[in-house]
PDB file of C-alpha atoms in Angstrom:
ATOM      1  CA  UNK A   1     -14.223 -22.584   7.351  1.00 33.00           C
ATOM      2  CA  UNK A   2     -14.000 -19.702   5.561  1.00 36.00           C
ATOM      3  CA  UNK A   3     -12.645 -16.489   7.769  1.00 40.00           C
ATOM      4  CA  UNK A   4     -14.517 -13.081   7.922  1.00 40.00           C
ATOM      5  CA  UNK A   5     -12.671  -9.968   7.737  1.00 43.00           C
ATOM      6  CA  UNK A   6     -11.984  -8.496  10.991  1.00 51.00           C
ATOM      7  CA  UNK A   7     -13.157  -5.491  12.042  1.00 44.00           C
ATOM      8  CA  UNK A   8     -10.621  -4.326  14.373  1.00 57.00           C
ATOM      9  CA  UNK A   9      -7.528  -4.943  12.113  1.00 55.00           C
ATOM     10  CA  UNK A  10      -9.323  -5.019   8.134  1.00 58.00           C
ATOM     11  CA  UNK A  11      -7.776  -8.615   8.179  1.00 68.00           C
ATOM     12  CA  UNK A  12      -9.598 -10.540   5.146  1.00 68.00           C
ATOM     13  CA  UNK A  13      -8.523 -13.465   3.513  1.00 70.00           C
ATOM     14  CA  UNK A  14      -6.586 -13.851   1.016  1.00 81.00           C
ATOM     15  CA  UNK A  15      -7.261 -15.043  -2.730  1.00 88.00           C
ATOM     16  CA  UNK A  16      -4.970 -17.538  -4.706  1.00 92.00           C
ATOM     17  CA  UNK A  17      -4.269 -14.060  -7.174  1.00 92.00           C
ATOM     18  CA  UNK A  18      -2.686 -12.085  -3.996  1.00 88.00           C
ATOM     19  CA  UNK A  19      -0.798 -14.888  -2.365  1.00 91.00           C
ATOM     20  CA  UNK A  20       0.700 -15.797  -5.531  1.00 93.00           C
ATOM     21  CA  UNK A  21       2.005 -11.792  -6.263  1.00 89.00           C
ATOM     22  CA  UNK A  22       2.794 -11.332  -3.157  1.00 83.00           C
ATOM     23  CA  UNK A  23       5.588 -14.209  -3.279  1.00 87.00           C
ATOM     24  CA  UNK A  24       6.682 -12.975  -6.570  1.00 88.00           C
ATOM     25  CA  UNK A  25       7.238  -9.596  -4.956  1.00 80.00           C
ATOM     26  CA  UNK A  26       9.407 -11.118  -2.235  1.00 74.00           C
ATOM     27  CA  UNK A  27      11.669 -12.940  -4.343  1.00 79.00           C
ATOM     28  CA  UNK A  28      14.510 -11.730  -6.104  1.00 77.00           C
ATOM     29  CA  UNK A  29      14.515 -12.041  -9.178  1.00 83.00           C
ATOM     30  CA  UNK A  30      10.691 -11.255  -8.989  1.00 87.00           C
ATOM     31  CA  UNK A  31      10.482 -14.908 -10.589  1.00 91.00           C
ATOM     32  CA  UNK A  32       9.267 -18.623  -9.304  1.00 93.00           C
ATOM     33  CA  UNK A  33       9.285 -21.979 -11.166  1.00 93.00           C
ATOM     34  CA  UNK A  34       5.588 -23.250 -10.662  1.00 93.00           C
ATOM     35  CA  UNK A  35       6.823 -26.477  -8.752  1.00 91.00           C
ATOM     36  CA  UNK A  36       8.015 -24.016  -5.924  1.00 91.00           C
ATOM     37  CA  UNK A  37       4.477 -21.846  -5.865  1.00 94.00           C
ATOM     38  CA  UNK A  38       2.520 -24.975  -5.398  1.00 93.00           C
ATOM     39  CA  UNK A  39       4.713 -25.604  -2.131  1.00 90.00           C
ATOM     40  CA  UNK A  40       4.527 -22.134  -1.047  1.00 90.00           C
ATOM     41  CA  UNK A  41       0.935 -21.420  -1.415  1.00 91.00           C
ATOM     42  CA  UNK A  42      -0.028 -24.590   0.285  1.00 90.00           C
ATOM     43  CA  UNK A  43      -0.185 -22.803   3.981  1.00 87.00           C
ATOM     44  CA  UNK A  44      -3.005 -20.908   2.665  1.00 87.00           C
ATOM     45  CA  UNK A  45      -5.311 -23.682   2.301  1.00 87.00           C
ATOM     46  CA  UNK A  46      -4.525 -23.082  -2.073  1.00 91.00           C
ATOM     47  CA  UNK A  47      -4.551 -26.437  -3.653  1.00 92.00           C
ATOM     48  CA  UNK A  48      -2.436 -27.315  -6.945  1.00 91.00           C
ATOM     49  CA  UNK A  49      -5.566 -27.125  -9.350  1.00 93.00           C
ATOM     50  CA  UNK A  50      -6.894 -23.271  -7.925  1.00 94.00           C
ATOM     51  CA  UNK A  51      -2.995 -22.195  -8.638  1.00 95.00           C
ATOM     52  CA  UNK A  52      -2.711 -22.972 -11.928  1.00 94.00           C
ATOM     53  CA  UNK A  53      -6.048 -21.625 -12.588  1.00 95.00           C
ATOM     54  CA  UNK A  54      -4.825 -18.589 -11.065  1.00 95.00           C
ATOM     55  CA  UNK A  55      -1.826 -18.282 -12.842  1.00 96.00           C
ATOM     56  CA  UNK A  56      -3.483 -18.967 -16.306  1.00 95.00           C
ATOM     57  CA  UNK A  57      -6.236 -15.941 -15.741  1.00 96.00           C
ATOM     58  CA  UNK A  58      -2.753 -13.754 -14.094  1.00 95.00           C
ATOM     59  CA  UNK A  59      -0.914 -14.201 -17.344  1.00 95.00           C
ATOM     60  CA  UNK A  60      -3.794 -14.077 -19.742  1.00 95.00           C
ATOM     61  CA  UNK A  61      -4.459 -10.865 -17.664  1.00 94.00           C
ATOM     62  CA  UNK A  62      -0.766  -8.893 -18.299  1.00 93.00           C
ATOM     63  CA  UNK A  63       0.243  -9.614 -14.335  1.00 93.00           C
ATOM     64  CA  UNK A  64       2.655 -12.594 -15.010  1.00 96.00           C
ATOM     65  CA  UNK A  65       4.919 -13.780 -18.025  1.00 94.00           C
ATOM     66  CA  UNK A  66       5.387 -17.295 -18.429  1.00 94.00           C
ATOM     67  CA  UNK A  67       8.790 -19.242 -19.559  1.00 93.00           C
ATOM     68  CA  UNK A  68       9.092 -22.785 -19.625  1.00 93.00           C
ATOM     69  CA  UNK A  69       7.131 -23.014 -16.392  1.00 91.00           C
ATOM     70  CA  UNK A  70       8.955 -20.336 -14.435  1.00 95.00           C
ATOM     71  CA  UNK A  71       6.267 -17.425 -13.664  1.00 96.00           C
ATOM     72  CA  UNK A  72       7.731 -13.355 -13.509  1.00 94.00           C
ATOM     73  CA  UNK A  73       6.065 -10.470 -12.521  1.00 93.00           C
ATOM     74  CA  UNK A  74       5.351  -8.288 -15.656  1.00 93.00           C
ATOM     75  CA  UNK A  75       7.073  -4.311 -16.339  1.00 90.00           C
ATOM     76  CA  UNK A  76       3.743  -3.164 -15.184  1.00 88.00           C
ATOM     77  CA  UNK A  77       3.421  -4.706 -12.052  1.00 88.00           C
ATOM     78  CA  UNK A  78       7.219  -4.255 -11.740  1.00 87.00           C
ATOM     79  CA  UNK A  79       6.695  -0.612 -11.643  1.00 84.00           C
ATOM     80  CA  UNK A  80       3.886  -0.801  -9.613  1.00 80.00           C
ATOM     81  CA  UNK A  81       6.093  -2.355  -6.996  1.00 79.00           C
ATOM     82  CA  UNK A  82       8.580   0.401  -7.542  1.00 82.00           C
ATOM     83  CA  UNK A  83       5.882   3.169  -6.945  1.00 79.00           C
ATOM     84  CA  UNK A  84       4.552   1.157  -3.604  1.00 79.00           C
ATOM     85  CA  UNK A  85       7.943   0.868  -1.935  1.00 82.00           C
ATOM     86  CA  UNK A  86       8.540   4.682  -2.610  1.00 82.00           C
ATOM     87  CA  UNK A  87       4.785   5.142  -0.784  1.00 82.00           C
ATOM     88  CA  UNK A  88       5.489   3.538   2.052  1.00 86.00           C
ATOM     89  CA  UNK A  89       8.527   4.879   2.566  1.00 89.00           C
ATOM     90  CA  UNK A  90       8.108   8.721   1.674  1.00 93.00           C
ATOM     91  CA  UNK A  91      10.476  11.501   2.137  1.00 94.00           C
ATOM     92  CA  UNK A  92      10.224  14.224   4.071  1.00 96.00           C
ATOM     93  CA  UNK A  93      11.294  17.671   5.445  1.00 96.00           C
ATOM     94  CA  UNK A  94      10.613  19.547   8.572  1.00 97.00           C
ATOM     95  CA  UNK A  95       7.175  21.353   8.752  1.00 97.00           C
ATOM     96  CA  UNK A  96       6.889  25.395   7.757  1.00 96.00           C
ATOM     97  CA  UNK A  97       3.380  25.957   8.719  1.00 96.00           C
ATOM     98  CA  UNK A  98       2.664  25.896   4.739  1.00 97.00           C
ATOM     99  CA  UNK A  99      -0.110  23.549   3.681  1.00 98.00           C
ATOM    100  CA  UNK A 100       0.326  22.043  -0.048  1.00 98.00           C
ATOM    101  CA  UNK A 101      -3.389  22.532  -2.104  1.00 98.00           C
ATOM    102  CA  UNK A 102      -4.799  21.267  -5.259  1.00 97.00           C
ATOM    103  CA  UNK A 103      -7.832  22.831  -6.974  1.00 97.00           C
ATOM    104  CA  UNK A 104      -8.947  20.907  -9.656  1.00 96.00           C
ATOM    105  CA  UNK A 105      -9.937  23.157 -12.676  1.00 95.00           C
ATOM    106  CA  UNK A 106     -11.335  20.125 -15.235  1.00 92.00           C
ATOM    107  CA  UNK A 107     -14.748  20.377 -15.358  1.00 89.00           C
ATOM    108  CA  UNK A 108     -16.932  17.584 -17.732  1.00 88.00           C
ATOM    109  CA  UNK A 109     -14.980  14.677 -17.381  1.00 88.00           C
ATOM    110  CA  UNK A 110     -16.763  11.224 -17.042  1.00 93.00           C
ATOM    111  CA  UNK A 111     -16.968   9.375 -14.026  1.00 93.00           C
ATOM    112  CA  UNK A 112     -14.376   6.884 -14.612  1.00 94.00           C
ATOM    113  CA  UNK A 113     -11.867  10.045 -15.072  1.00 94.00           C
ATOM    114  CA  UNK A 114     -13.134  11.692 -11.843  1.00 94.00           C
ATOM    115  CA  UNK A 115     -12.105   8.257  -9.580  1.00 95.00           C
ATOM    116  CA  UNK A 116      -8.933   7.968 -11.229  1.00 94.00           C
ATOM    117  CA  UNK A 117      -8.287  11.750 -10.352  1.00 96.00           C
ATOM    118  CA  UNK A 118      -9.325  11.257  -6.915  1.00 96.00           C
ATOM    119  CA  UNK A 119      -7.552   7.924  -6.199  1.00 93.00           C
ATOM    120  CA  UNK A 120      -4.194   9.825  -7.691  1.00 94.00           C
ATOM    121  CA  UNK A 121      -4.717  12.406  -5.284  1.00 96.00           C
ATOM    122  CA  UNK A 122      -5.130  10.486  -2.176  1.00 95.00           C
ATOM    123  CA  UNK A 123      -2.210   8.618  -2.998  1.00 92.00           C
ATOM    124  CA  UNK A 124      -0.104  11.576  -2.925  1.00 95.00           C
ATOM    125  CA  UNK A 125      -1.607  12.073   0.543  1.00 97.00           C
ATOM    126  CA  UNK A 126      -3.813  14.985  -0.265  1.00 98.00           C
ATOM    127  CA  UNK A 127      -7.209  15.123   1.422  1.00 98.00           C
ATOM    128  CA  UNK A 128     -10.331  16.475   0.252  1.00 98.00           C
ATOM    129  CA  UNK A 129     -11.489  19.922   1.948  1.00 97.00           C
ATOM    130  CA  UNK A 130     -14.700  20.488  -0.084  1.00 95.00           C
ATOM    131  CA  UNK A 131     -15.489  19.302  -3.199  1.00 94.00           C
ATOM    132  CA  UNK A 132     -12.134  19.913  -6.350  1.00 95.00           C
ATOM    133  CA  UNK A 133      -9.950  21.501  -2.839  1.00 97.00           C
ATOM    134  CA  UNK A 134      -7.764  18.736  -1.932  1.00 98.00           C
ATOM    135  CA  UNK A 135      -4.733  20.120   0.844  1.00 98.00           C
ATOM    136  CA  UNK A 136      -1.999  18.372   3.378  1.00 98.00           C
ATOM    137  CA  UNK A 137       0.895  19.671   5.093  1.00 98.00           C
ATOM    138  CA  UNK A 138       3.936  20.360   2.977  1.00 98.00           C
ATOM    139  CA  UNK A 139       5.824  17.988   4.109  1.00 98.00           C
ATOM    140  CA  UNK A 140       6.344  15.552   1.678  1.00 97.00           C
ATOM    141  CA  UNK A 141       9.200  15.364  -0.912  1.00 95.00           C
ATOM    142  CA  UNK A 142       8.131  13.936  -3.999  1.00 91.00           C
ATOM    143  CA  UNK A 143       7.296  15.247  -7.481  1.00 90.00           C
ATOM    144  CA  UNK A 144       4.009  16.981  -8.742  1.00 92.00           C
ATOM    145  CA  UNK A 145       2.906  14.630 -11.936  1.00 92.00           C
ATOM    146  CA  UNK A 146       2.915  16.318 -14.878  1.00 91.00           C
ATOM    147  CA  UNK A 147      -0.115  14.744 -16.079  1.00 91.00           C
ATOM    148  CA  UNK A 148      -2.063  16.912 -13.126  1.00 95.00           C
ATOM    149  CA  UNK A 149      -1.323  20.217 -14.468  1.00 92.00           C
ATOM    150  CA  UNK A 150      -3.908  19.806 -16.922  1.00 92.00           C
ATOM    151  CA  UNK A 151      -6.955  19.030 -14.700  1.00 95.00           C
ATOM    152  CA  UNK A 152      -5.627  20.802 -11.585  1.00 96.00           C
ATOM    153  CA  UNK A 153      -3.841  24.155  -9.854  1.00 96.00           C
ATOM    154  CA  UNK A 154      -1.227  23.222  -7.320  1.00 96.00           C
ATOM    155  CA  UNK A 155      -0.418  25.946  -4.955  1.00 95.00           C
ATOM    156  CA  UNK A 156       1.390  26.700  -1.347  1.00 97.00           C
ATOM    157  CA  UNK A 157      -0.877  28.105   0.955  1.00 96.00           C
ATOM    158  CA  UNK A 158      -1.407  29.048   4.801  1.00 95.00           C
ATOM    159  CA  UNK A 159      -4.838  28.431   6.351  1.00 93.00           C
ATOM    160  CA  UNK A 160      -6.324  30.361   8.775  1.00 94.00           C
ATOM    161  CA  UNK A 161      -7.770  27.171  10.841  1.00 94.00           C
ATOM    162  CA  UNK A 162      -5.480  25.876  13.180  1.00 96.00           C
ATOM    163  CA  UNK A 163      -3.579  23.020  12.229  1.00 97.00           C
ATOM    164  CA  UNK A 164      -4.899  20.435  14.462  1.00 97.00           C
ATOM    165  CA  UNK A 165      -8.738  20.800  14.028  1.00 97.00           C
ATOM    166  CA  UNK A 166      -7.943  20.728  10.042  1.00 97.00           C
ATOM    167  CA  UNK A 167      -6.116  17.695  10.346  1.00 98.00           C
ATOM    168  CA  UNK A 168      -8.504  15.907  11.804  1.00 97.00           C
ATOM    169  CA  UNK A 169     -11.298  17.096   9.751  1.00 97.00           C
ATOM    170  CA  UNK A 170      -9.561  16.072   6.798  1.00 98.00           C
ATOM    171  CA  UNK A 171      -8.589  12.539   8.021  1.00 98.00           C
ATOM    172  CA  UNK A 172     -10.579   9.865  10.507  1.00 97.00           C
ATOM    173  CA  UNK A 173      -6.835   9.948  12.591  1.00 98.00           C
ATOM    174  CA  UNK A 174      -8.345   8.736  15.731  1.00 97.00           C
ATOM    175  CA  UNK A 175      -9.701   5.849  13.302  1.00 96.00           C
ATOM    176  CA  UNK A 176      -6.051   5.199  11.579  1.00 97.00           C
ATOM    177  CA  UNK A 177      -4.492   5.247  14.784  1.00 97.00           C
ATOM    178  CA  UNK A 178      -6.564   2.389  15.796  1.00 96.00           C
ATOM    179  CA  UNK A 179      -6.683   0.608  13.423  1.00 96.00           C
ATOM    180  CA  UNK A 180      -2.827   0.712  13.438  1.00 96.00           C
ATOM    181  CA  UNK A 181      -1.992  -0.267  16.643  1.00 96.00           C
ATOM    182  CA  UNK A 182      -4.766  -3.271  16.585  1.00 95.00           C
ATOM    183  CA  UNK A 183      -2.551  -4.361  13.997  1.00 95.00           C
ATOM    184  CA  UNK A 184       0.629  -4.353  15.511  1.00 95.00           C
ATOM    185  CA  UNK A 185      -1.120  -6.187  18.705  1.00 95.00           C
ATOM    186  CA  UNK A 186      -1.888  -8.737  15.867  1.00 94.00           C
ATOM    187  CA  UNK A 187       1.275  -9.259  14.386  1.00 94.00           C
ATOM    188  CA  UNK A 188       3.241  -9.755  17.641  1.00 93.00           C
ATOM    189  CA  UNK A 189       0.242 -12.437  18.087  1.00 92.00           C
ATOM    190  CA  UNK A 190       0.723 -14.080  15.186  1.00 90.00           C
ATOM    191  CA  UNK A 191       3.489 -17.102  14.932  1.00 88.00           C
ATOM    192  CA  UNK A 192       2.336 -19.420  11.580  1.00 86.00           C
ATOM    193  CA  UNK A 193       4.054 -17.734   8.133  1.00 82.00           C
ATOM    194  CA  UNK A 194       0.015 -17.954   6.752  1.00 85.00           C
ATOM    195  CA  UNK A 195      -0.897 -15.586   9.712  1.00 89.00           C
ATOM    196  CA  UNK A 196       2.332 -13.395   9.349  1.00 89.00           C
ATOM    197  CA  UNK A 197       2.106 -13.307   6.095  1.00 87.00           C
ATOM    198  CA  UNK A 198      -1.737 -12.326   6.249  1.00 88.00           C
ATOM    199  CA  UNK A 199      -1.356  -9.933   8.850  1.00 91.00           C
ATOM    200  CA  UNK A 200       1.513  -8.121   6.761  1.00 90.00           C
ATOM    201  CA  UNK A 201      -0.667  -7.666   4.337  1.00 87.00           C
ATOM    202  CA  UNK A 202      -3.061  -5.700   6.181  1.00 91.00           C
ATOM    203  CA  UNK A 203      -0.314  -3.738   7.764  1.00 93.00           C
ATOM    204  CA  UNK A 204       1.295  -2.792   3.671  1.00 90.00           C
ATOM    205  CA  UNK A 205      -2.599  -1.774   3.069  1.00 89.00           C
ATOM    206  CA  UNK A 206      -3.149   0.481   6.410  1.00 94.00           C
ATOM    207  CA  UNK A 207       0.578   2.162   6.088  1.00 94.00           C
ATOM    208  CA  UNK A 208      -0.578   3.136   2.510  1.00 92.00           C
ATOM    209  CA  UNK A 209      -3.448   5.081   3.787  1.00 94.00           C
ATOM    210  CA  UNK A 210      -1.175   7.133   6.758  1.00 96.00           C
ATOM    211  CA  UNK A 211      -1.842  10.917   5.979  1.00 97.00           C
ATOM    212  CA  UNK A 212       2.300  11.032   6.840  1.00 97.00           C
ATOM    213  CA  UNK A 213       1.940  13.899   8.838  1.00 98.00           C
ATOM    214  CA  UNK A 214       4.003  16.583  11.083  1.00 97.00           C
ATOM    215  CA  UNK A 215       4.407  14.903  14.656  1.00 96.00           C
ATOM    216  CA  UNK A 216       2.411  17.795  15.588  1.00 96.00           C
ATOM    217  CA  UNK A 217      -0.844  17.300  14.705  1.00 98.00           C
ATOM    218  CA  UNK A 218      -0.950  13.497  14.998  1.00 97.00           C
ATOM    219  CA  UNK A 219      -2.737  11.759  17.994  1.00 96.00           C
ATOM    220  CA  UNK A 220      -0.343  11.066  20.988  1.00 96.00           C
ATOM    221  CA  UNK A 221       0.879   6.903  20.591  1.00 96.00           C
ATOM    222  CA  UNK A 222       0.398   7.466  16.409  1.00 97.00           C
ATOM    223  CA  UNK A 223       1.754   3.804  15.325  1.00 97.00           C
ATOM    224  CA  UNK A 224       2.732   4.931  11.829  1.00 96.00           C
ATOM    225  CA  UNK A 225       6.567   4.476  12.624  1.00 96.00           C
ATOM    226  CA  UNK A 226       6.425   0.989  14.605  1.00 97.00           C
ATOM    227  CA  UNK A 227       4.403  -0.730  11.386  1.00 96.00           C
ATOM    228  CA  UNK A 228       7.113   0.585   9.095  1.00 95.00           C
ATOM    229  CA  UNK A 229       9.682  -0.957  11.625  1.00 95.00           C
ATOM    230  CA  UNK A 230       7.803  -4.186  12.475  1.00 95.00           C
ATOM    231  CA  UNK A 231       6.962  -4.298   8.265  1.00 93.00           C
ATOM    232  CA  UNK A 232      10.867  -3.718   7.361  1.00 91.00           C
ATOM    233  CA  UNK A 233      11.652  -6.477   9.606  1.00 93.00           C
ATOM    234  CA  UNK A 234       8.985  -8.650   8.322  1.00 91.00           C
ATOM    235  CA  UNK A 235      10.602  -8.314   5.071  1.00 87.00           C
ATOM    236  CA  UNK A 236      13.574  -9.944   6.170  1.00 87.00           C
ATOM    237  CA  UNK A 237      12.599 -12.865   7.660  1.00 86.00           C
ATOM    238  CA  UNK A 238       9.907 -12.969   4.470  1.00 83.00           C
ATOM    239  CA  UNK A 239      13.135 -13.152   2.198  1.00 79.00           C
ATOM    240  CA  UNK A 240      14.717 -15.599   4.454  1.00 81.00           C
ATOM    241  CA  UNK A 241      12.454 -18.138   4.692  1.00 78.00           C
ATOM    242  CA  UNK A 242      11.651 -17.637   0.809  1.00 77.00           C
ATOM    243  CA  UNK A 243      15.373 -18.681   0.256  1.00 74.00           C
ATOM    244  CA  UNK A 244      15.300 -21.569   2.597  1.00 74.00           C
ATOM    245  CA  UNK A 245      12.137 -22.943   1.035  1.00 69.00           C
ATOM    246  CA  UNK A 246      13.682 -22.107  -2.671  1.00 67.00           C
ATOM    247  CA  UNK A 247      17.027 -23.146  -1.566  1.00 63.00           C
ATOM    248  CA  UNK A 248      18.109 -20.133  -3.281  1.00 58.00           C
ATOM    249  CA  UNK A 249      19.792 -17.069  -1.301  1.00 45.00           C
ATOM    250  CA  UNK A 250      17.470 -13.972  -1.667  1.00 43.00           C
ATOM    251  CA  UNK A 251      17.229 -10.162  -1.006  1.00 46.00           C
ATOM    252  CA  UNK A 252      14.476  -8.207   0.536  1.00 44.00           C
ATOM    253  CA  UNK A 253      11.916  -7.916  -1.848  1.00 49.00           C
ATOM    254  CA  UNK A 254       8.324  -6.601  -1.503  1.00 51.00           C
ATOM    255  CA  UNK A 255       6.841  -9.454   0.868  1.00 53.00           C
ATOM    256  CA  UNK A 256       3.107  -8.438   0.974  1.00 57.00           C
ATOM    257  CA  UNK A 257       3.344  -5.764  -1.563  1.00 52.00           C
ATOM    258  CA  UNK A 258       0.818  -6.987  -3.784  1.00 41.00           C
ATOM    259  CA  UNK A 259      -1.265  -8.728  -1.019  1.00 42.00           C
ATOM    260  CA  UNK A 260      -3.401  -5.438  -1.574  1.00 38.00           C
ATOM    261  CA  UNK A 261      -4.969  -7.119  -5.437  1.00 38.00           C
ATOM    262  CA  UNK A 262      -8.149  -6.749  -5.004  1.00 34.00           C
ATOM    263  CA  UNK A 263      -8.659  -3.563  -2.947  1.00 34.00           C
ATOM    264  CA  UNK A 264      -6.104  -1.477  -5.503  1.00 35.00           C
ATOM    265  CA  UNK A 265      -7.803  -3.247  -8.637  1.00 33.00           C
ATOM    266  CA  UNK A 266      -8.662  -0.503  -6.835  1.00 32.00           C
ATOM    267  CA  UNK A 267      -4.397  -0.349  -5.565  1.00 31.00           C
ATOM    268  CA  UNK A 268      -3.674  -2.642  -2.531  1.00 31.00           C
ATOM    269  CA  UNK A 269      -4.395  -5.673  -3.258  1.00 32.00           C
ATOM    270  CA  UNK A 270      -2.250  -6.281  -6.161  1.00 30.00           C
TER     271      UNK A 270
END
């Protein structure tokens, strides 16, 4: 029976294409002979045949290299792990009052230009005041891309508004915030690797879509710091039970990183 995606949590199921990167993610080396996929993905209700014709459209694709049988992640998605663990674990300092603000200057560009602009923003957290203002606390430590300077002015600034009521008109927090903790009611529910595994999933996709902001103006109970916990933890039994199954002894990788293909072929899931 095929499942529906569930409202509370944004639990969907999961294609051949996600389970399949997500493994690769969680092994180390990123790599699995095809013999050891077929038993892995076999909890998810994928048979032998849908594999291989999932790994044949992967590698024709650019997602997975192929050598005598064994299947790798490529340098792309490599680096696109790379970037994800650095999202959902972001660095920060204490809050100023200053408020971080982007005003996009480009004017003319096609549509396919102005999603990619606005997907890069959100994923450095930014939310979108009016139409070209994009702002967030300044908060987070990470670099301003280069590539932005050309189609954007980044400034420090200081609203007027009071923190709180801009917070939440810039993000659906009390939304987030349930959304979150239905999902860590659903993980502590869920016992079979499949469900674990599925519910991670959702979890990698929700924490990568957390504003990260000051304690401050978050709702009271905000579960952003228990799904990194109950995710981090995940990851280890993930890589544990990928090394028994392997019978090889591995290292934390991404477990559900790429569970997020077909959402982040536009990020999230894959």
């Amino acid at each position: 029976m095929r499942r529906e995606v569930s409202v509370e949590t944004g639990l969907r199921p999961l294609s051949a294409r996600s389970v399949v990167l997500s493994l690769l993610l969680g092994a180390q080396p990123p790599e699995l002979p095809v013999r050891e996929l077929v038993a892995l993905v076999e909890p998810f209700g994928i048979g032998g045949s849908t594999l291989r014709a999932a790994l044949s459209r992967m590698t024709a694709a650019g997602d997975l290299r192929c050598t005598d049988a064994v299947y790798g992640l490529s340098d792309r998605l490599l680096e696109r792990r790379r970037r994800q663990d650095a999202a959902l674990h972001p660095r920060t300092r204490a809050w100023t009052g200053d408020w971080e603000m982007a005003v996009i200057t480009a004017t003319g560009r096609p549509a396919a230009e102005r999603a990619e602009l606005r997907a890069e923003l959100t994923a450095l957290r930014l939310a979108e005041l009016r139409e070209g203002v994009w702002l967030r606390p300044a908060t987070l430590l990470r670099p301003w891309p280069d590539r932005l300077h050309e189609v954007a002015h980044h400034f420090t600034t200081h609203p007027t508004a009071p923190p709180r009521e801009l917070a939440a008109t810039l993000w659906p927090l009390r939304e987030w915030k349930a959304t979150g903790t239905a999902l860590l009611r659903h993980t502590d529910r869920s016992t079979t690797p499949a469900d674990r595994f599925t519910a991670f999933t959702a979890v990698v996709r929700h924490l990568l879509s957390d504003p990260v902001l000051p304690p401050d103006l978050l709702p009271p109970g905000w579960p952003g710091e228990a799904l990194r916990a109950a995710y981090t933890e995940y990851r280890r039994e993930f890589a544990s039970r990928l090394g028994e199954e392997t019978g090889d002894s591995r290292d934390a990788g991404d477990a559900t990183g790429a569970g997020r293909g077909r959402e982040a072929e536009g990020v999230r899931q894959g």
